[in-house]
Coordinates of C-alpha atoms and ligand atoms in Angstrom, one line a residue:
M1 CA -18.5 19.2 12.2
S2 CA -16.3 17.8 9.7
L3 CA -17.6 15.5 6.9
A4 CA -15.8 12.1 6.6
G5 CA -14.7 12.9 3.1
E6 CA -12.9 16.1 4.2
T7 CA -10.7 14.1 6.6
L8 CA -9.2 11.8 4.0
P9 CA -6.0 12.3 2.1
D10 CA -6.4 13.8 -1.5
F11 CA -6.9 11.1 -4.2
P12 CA -3.4 11.0 -5.4
W13 CA -4.1 10.0 -9.0
D14 CA -5.4 13.5 -9.8
T15 CA -1.9 14.9 -9.3
L16 CA -0.8 12.8 -12.5
A17 CA -2.9 15.2 -14.7
P18 CA 0.0 17.3 -15.9
Y19 CA 2.0 14.3 -16.8
K20 CA -0.7 12.8 -18.7
E21 CA -0.7 16.0 -20.9
L22 CA 3.0 15.7 -21.4
A23 CA 2.7 12.1 -22.3
N24 CA -0.2 12.9 -24.8
A25 CA 2.3 15.3 -26.6
Y26 CA 4.5 12.4 -27.4
P27 CA 3.7 11.1 -31.1
G28 CA 1.6 7.9 -30.9
P29 CA -0.8 6.5 -28.2
V30 CA 0.2 7.1 -24.5
A31 CA 1.6 3.8 -22.9
D32 CA -0.3 4.1 -19.6
L33 CA 1.4 1.8 -17.1
S34 CA 0.3 3.9 -14.1
I35 CA -2.8 2.0 -12.9
G36 CA -3.0 -1.7 -12.5
T37 CA -6.3 -2.3 -14.3
P38 CA -6.3 -5.6 -16.2
V39 CA -6.6 -5.3 -20.0
D40 CA -6.7 -8.9 -21.2
Q41 CA -9.8 -10.9 -21.9
T42 CA -12.3 -12.1 -19.2
P43 CA -12.1 -15.8 -19.5
E44 CA -14.9 -17.5 -21.4
I45 CA -15.8 -19.8 -18.4
A46 CA -16.8 -16.5 -16.5
I47 CA -18.8 -15.1 -19.4
V48 CA -20.6 -18.3 -19.9
A49 CA -21.5 -18.7 -16.2
L50 CA -22.6 -15.0 -16.0
R51 CA -25.0 -15.5 -18.9
E52 CA -26.5 -18.7 -17.4
A53 CA -27.5 -16.6 -14.4
E54 CA -29.0 -13.8 -16.5
Q55 CA -32.3 -14.4 -15.1
S56 CA -31.8 -13.3 -11.4
P57 CA -35.1 -11.8 -10.2
G58 CA -34.6 -12.6 -6.5
Y59 CA -31.9 -11.4 -4.0
P60 CA -28.6 -13.3 -4.0
P61 CA -27.5 -14.9 -0.8
A62 CA -25.3 -12.5 1.4
L63 CA -23.2 -15.5 2.3
G64 CA -22.7 -16.8 -1.4
T65 CA -24.5 -19.7 -3.0
P66 CA -23.8 -23.1 -1.7
E67 CA -21.7 -23.8 -4.9
L68 CA -19.5 -20.6 -4.5
R69 CA -19.1 -21.3 -0.7
E70 CA -17.9 -24.7 -1.7
A71 CA -15.7 -23.3 -4.6
M72 CA -14.1 -20.9 -2.0
V73 CA -13.2 -23.5 0.5
N74 CA -11.9 -25.8 -2.1
W75 CA -9.9 -22.9 -3.7
W76 CA -8.0 -22.3 -0.4
S77 CA -7.3 -25.9 0.1
R78 CA -6.1 -26.6 -3.5
T79 CA -4.0 -23.5 -4.3
R80 CA -3.2 -22.1 -0.8
G81 CA -2.6 -25.2 1.3
A82 CA -5.2 -23.8 3.8
T83 CA -7.8 -25.7 5.5
V84 CA -10.7 -23.0 6.0
D85 CA -13.8 -23.6 8.0
P86 CA -16.8 -24.0 5.8
D87 CA -18.4 -21.2 7.9
G88 CA -15.1 -19.1 7.3
V89 CA -15.7 -17.8 3.7
L90 CA -17.5 -14.7 2.4
P91 CA -17.8 -13.3 -1.1
T92 CA -17.0 -9.5 -1.2
I93 CA -17.8 -6.9 -4.0
G94 CA -14.2 -6.6 -4.9
S95 CA -11.5 -6.7 -2.3
K96 CA -11.2 -2.9 -2.1
E97 CA -14.6 -2.6 -0.3
M98 CA -13.2 -4.9 2.4
V99 CA -10.0 -3.2 2.7
A100 CA -11.8 0.1 3.2
L101 CA -14.5 -1.3 5.4
L102 CA -13.0 -4.0 7.6
P103 CA -12.0 -1.8 10.5
S104 CA -15.5 -0.1 10.4
L105 CA -17.2 -3.6 10.1
L106 CA -15.2 -4.9 13.2
G107 CA -15.9 -1.8 15.2
I108 CA -12.4 -0.9 15.6
T109 CA -11.5 2.6 16.8
G110 CA -7.8 2.1 18.3
N111 CA -4.7 1.5 16.3
V112 CA -4.7 -0.1 13.0
L113 CA -1.1 -1.2 12.0
I114 CA -0.5 -0.8 8.2
P115 CA 2.4 -1.5 5.9
E116 CA 4.6 1.6 5.7
V117 CA 4.8 1.2 1.9
A118 CA 1.3 0.5 0.9
Y119 CA -1.8 0.6 -1.1
P120 CA -3.5 3.7 0.2
T121 CA -6.8 2.2 1.2
Y122 CA -5.5 0.6 4.4
D123 CA -4.9 4.0 5.8
V124 CA -8.3 5.4 4.4
G125 CA -10.3 2.4 5.9
A126 CA -8.7 2.9 9.4
R127 CA -9.5 6.7 9.2
L128 CA -13.2 6.0 8.2
A129 CA -13.7 3.8 11.2
G130 CA -12.3 6.6 13.5
A131 CA -9.2 4.5 14.3
T132 CA -5.6 5.5 14.0
P133 CA -3.4 4.1 11.2
I134 CA 0.2 3.3 12.2
P135 CA 2.7 2.5 9.4
I136 CA 5.1 -0.2 10.3
D137 CA 7.6 -2.4 8.3
T138 CA 5.7 -5.7 8.3
A139 CA 9.1 -7.5 7.4
S140 CA 10.6 -6.5 10.8
D141 CA 10.6 -8.2 14.2
P142 CA 6.9 -8.0 15.6
A143 CA 8.3 -7.7 19.0
T144 CA 9.2 -4.1 18.0
W145 CA 5.7 -3.2 16.8
P146 CA 3.3 -1.0 18.8
A147 CA 0.1 -2.3 20.1
G148 CA -2.8 -2.5 17.8
D149 CA -6.4 -4.0 17.4
L150 CA -5.8 -4.8 13.8
L151 CA -2.7 -5.5 11.5
W152 CA -2.9 -5.3 7.9
L153 CA -0.5 -7.4 5.8
N154 CA -0.2 -7.2 1.9
S155 CA 1.9 -10.0 0.4
P156 CA 2.7 -10.0 -2.4
A157 CA 2.6 -6.2 -1.9
N158 CA 1.5 -3.5 -4.0
P159 CA 3.5 -1.5 -5.0
N160 CA 6.8 -3.3 -4.4
G161 CA 6.2 -6.9 -4.9
H162 CA 7.7 -8.0 -1.6
V163 CA 6.5 -11.4 -0.2
L164 CA 6.5 -12.2 3.5
D165 CA 8.2 -15.7 3.9
R166 CA 6.8 -18.5 5.9
E167 CA 9.1 -17.7 8.9
Q168 CA 7.9 -14.2 9.2
L169 CA 4.2 -15.1 8.8
R170 CA 4.8 -17.7 11.8
K171 CA 6.3 -15.0 13.8
I172 CA 3.3 -12.7 13.2
V173 CA 0.8 -15.4 14.0
A174 CA 2.7 -16.0 17.3
W175 CA 2.6 -12.2 18.0
S176 CA -1.0 -12.1 17.1
R177 CA -1.8 -14.7 19.7
Q178 CA 0.2 -13.1 22.3
T179 CA -1.3 -9.5 21.9
G180 CA -4.8 -10.5 20.7
T181 CA -4.3 -8.5 17.6
I182 CA -6.6 -9.5 14.6
V183 CA -4.4 -10.1 11.4
A184 CA -5.9 -9.4 8.1
S185 CA -3.7 -10.4 5.1
D186 CA -4.5 -8.9 1.7
E187 CA -3.2 -11.6 -0.7
C188 CA -4.7 -10.5 -4.0
Y189 CA -1.5 -10.9 -6.0
A190 CA -0.7 -14.4 -4.8
A191 CA -1.2 -15.9 -8.2
L192 CA 1.7 -14.0 -9.6
P193 CA 5.0 -15.2 -8.2
W194 CA 8.1 -14.5 -10.2
D195 CA 11.0 -15.8 -8.1
E196 CA 11.9 -18.8 -6.1
P197 CA 10.9 -20.4 -3.7
Y198 CA 7.5 -18.9 -4.5
V199 CA 7.3 -20.1 -8.1
S200 CA 7.7 -23.8 -7.0
E201 CA 6.1 -23.5 -3.5
G202 CA 3.5 -20.9 -4.2
V203 CA 3.1 -17.5 -2.2
P204 CA 2.5 -18.4 1.4
S205 CA -0.9 -17.5 2.9
I206 CA -1.4 -16.4 6.4
L207 CA -4.1 -19.1 6.5
A208 CA -1.9 -22.0 5.3
D209 CA -1.9 -25.0 7.5
D210 CA 1.9 -24.9 7.5
I211 CA 1.9 -21.5 9.1
S212 CA -0.9 -22.7 11.8
D213 CA -3.6 -25.2 11.9
D214 CA -5.5 -22.7 14.2
K215 CA -7.0 -19.9 12.2
T216 CA -8.2 -17.9 15.4
G217 CA -7.7 -14.2 14.8
L218 CA -6.6 -14.6 11.3
L219 CA -8.4 -13.3 8.0
A220 CA -7.2 -13.2 4.4
L221 CA -8.4 -11.5 1.4
Y222 CA -8.2 -12.6 -2.1
S223 CA -9.5 -11.2 -5.4
A224 CA -10.4 -12.6 -8.8
S225 CA -9.7 -9.1 -10.4
K226 CA -6.1 -9.7 -11.2
Q227 CA -5.9 -13.5 -11.7
S228 CA -8.9 -13.7 -13.9
N229 CA -9.2 -10.3 -15.5
L230 CA -12.5 -10.0 -13.6
A231 CA -12.0 -6.4 -12.2
G232 CA -15.1 -5.2 -13.9
Y233 CA -17.3 -7.9 -12.3
R234 CA -16.1 -7.0 -8.7
A235 CA -15.4 -10.6 -7.5
A236 CA -13.4 -11.2 -4.3
L237 CA -13.6 -12.9 -1.0
I238 CA -12.5 -13.0 2.6
A239 CA -11.8 -16.1 4.7
G240 CA -10.5 -17.1 8.0
D241 CA -11.7 -17.1 11.6
P242 CA -15.5 -17.7 11.7
A243 CA -15.8 -16.1 15.2
I244 CA -14.7 -12.8 13.5
L245 CA -16.5 -13.3 10.2
G246 CA -19.9 -14.3 11.7
P247 CA -20.7 -10.9 13.6
M248 CA -19.3 -9.0 10.6
I249 CA -21.5 -10.8 8.1
E250 CA -24.4 -9.7 10.3
V251 CA -23.4 -6.1 9.9
R252 CA -23.0 -6.5 6.1
K253 CA -26.5 -8.0 5.9
H254 CA -27.9 -4.8 7.6
M255 CA -25.9 -2.7 5.1
G256 CA -27.1 -4.7 2.0
F257 CA -23.7 -5.7 0.7
L258 CA -24.6 -8.6 -1.5
M259 CA -22.4 -9.9 -4.5
P260 CA -24.9 -9.9 -7.4
G261 CA -26.1 -13.4 -8.2
P262 CA -24.7 -13.6 -11.9
V263 CA -21.2 -12.6 -10.5
Q264 CA -21.5 -15.3 -7.8
R265 CA -21.9 -17.8 -10.7
A266 CA -19.0 -16.3 -12.6
M267 CA -16.8 -16.5 -9.6
T268 CA -17.7 -19.9 -8.8
A269 CA -16.6 -21.0 -12.3
I270 CA -13.2 -19.1 -12.3
L271 CA -12.4 -20.5 -8.8
N272 CA -13.0 -23.9 -9.9
D273 CA -10.4 -23.5 -12.9
D274 CA -6.6 -23.1 -12.5
E275 CA -5.7 -23.4 -16.2
H276 CA -6.8 -19.8 -17.2
V277 CA -4.8 -18.4 -14.2
A278 CA -1.6 -20.2 -15.3
Q279 CA -2.1 -18.9 -18.9
Q280 CA -2.6 -15.2 -17.7
R281 CA 0.6 -15.5 -15.4
E282 CA 2.6 -16.6 -18.5
V283 CA 1.2 -13.3 -20.3
Y284 CA 2.5 -11.3 -17.5
R285 CA 5.7 -13.1 -17.2
R286 CA 6.5 -12.4 -20.9
R287 CA 5.6 -8.7 -20.6
R288 CA 7.6 -8.4 -17.3
D289 CA 10.7 -9.8 -18.8
E290 CA 10.3 -7.4 -21.8
L291 CA 9.9 -4.4 -19.6
M292 CA 12.7 -5.2 -17.2
A293 CA 15.2 -5.5 -20.0
A294 CA 14.0 -2.2 -21.6
C295 CA 14.1 -0.5 -18.2
A296 CA 17.8 -1.6 -17.8
S297 CA 18.5 0.2 -21.1
A298 CA 16.7 3.2 -19.9
G299 CA 18.8 3.3 -16.7
L300 CA 16.1 2.2 -14.3
R301 CA 17.0 -0.5 -11.7
P302 CA 14.3 -2.8 -10.3
D303 CA 14.1 -3.5 -6.6
P304 CA 15.8 -6.8 -6.1
E305 CA 13.5 -7.7 -3.4
T306 CA 10.4 -7.9 -5.8
A307 CA 9.5 -11.5 -5.9
A308 CA 5.8 -11.4 -7.2
G309 CA 2.9 -9.2 -8.2
L310 CA 1.7 -7.0 -11.0
Y311 CA 4.3 -4.2 -10.8
L312 CA 8.0 -3.1 -11.5
W313 CA 9.2 -1.1 -8.6
L314 CA 12.0 1.0 -10.1
E315 CA 14.6 3.6 -9.3
D316 CA 17.1 5.6 -11.1
A317 CA 20.1 3.2 -11.3
K318 CA 22.4 6.2 -10.7
G319 CA 20.3 7.1 -7.5
E320 CA 19.9 10.7 -8.6
A321 CA 16.5 11.2 -10.0
D322 CA 13.6 11.1 -7.7
A323 CA 10.2 9.8 -8.3
W324 CA 8.6 12.8 -9.9
Q325 CA 11.8 13.4 -12.1
I326 CA 11.4 9.8 -13.4
V327 CA 7.6 10.2 -13.8
D328 CA 8.4 13.5 -15.9
A329 CA 11.1 11.9 -18.0
L330 CA 9.0 8.9 -18.8
A331 CA 5.9 11.1 -19.6
R332 CA 8.2 12.9 -22.1
R333 CA 8.7 9.5 -23.8
G334 CA 4.8 8.9 -23.8
I335 CA 4.9 6.5 -20.8
L336 CA 2.8 7.0 -17.6
V337 CA 3.8 5.4 -14.3
A338 CA 2.9 6.1 -10.6
P339 CA 5.4 8.0 -8.4
G340 CA 6.4 5.9 -5.3
T341 CA 5.1 8.9 -3.1
F342 CA 1.6 7.6 -3.7
Y343 CA 2.5 4.7 -1.5
G344 CA 4.4 6.5 1.3
E345 CA 6.9 9.3 1.7
Q346 CA 9.8 6.9 2.1
S347 CA 9.3 5.7 -1.5
R348 CA 10.3 9.1 -3.0
M349 CA 13.1 7.7 -5.1
F350 CA 10.7 5.0 -6.8
V351 CA 8.1 4.7 -9.3
R352 CA 5.6 1.8 -10.0
M353 CA 5.2 0.5 -13.4
S354 CA 2.3 -1.9 -14.0
L355 CA 2.5 -4.9 -16.2
T356 CA -1.0 -4.3 -17.4
G357 CA -0.5 -3.0 -20.9
T358 CA -1.7 -4.9 -24.0
D359 CA 1.0 -6.6 -25.9
D360 CA 1.0 -3.5 -28.4
V361 CA 1.2 -1.1 -25.5
I362 CA 4.1 -3.0 -23.9
A363 CA 6.0 -3.3 -27.3
E364 CA 5.6 0.5 -27.8
A365 CA 6.8 1.1 -24.2
V366 CA 10.0 -1.2 -24.9
K367 CA 10.9 0.9 -28.1
R368 CA 10.5 4.2 -26.0
L369 CA 12.8 2.9 -23.2
A370 CA 15.6 2.0 -25.5
E371 CA 17.9 5.0 -24.7
P372 CA 18.9 6.1 -21.1
L373 CA 16.4 8.5 -19.5
F374 CA 19.2 10.4 -17.8
P375 CA 22.3 10.3 -19.9
Ligands
PLP401 C1 -3.2 -4.5 -2.6 C2 -4.4 -4.4 -3.2 N1 -5.6 -4.7 -2.5 C3 -6.8 -4.6 -3.1 C4 -7.0 -4.1 -4.2 C5 -8.4 -4.1 -4.8 O1 -8.8 -5.0 -5.8 P1 -10.3 -5.4 -6.1 O2 -11.1 -4.4 -5.4 O3 -10.2 -5.3 -7.6 O4 -10.3 -6.9 -5.7 C6 -5.9 -3.7 -5.0 C7 -6.1 -3.2 -6.5 O5 -5.3 -2.8 -7.1 C8 -4.6 -3.8 -4.5 O6 -3.6 -3.4 -5.2

């Protein structure tokens, strides 16, 4: 017998250890821009709400409190243009658990189509369910895709910040209806658009009414981690077709997946407020502009298709150095980034640089990037 953990890929972050040592040798603190973990303050409204719920002797509702359920439905309508069925929302303990568990919770054992350049957990979740992950280009013509029981989308994408436009989402919905494939769209970076038309119109959601009024077969994930610096609270949600969510909720009840009551209160507060999200976006916009300018001086070129999200997706402007050579050169300047290979072999010429450094860390990274990495 083989244990589930033995069949999974190695945890890739462990392979960065030697580059951490190299970065540590640089004078001054390491500018760690490898992991996308938020570093700014959790908003006061979340902290106040959490404290108000500190007396929580009873079990919290698996479905979410009525206030949280209402806040989720309103959030989809107000910020994403999506009319979601009141029975079509569920709080999740961060969105990573849902990415990892969705195929298992749905009992899928066939093909799971996943983005070919992707957050590794789509692949892991398919394997854990005993299903077969099949990488595809989610921006290509759906008519060319193999058959699958479930399709994962990630828009804006981690790591490359690509956004699936409305036309592509409509094609995908039509394909889902023809083939009976469930579509799960991970939209956890939707609050961070940088380019038009997404700054003015917002990043499109698979659940938006201008994609389809009918949400049959469609699910979308969202997370408070990035937009509200709430990664430590583990607050996220899934929404969409109640016919898929209903049976899945029954399985989750058996498994005891409950978002803690105080976190439900905090999440209700942040979903009802857009102001702090706009402020956080401006912080990331400033850091992004500063890092982009500095990367140009260092001879790194950002992917022109990046339109949103929390990362710069960079390659050697001369097209010579590969991901690990760039990781090495940056580590020698005290900057840590993730090699593109963590997100698929075809990304071997790219590195991912996160915008999640404090202002001091970003200022330091900008100084260290002033000279070309590969003169
Ligand atoms: C694409 C994507 N999905 C899901 C997650 C998980 O986020 P969380 O579990 O904090 O909601 C991440 C985290 O980095 C991510 O990049």
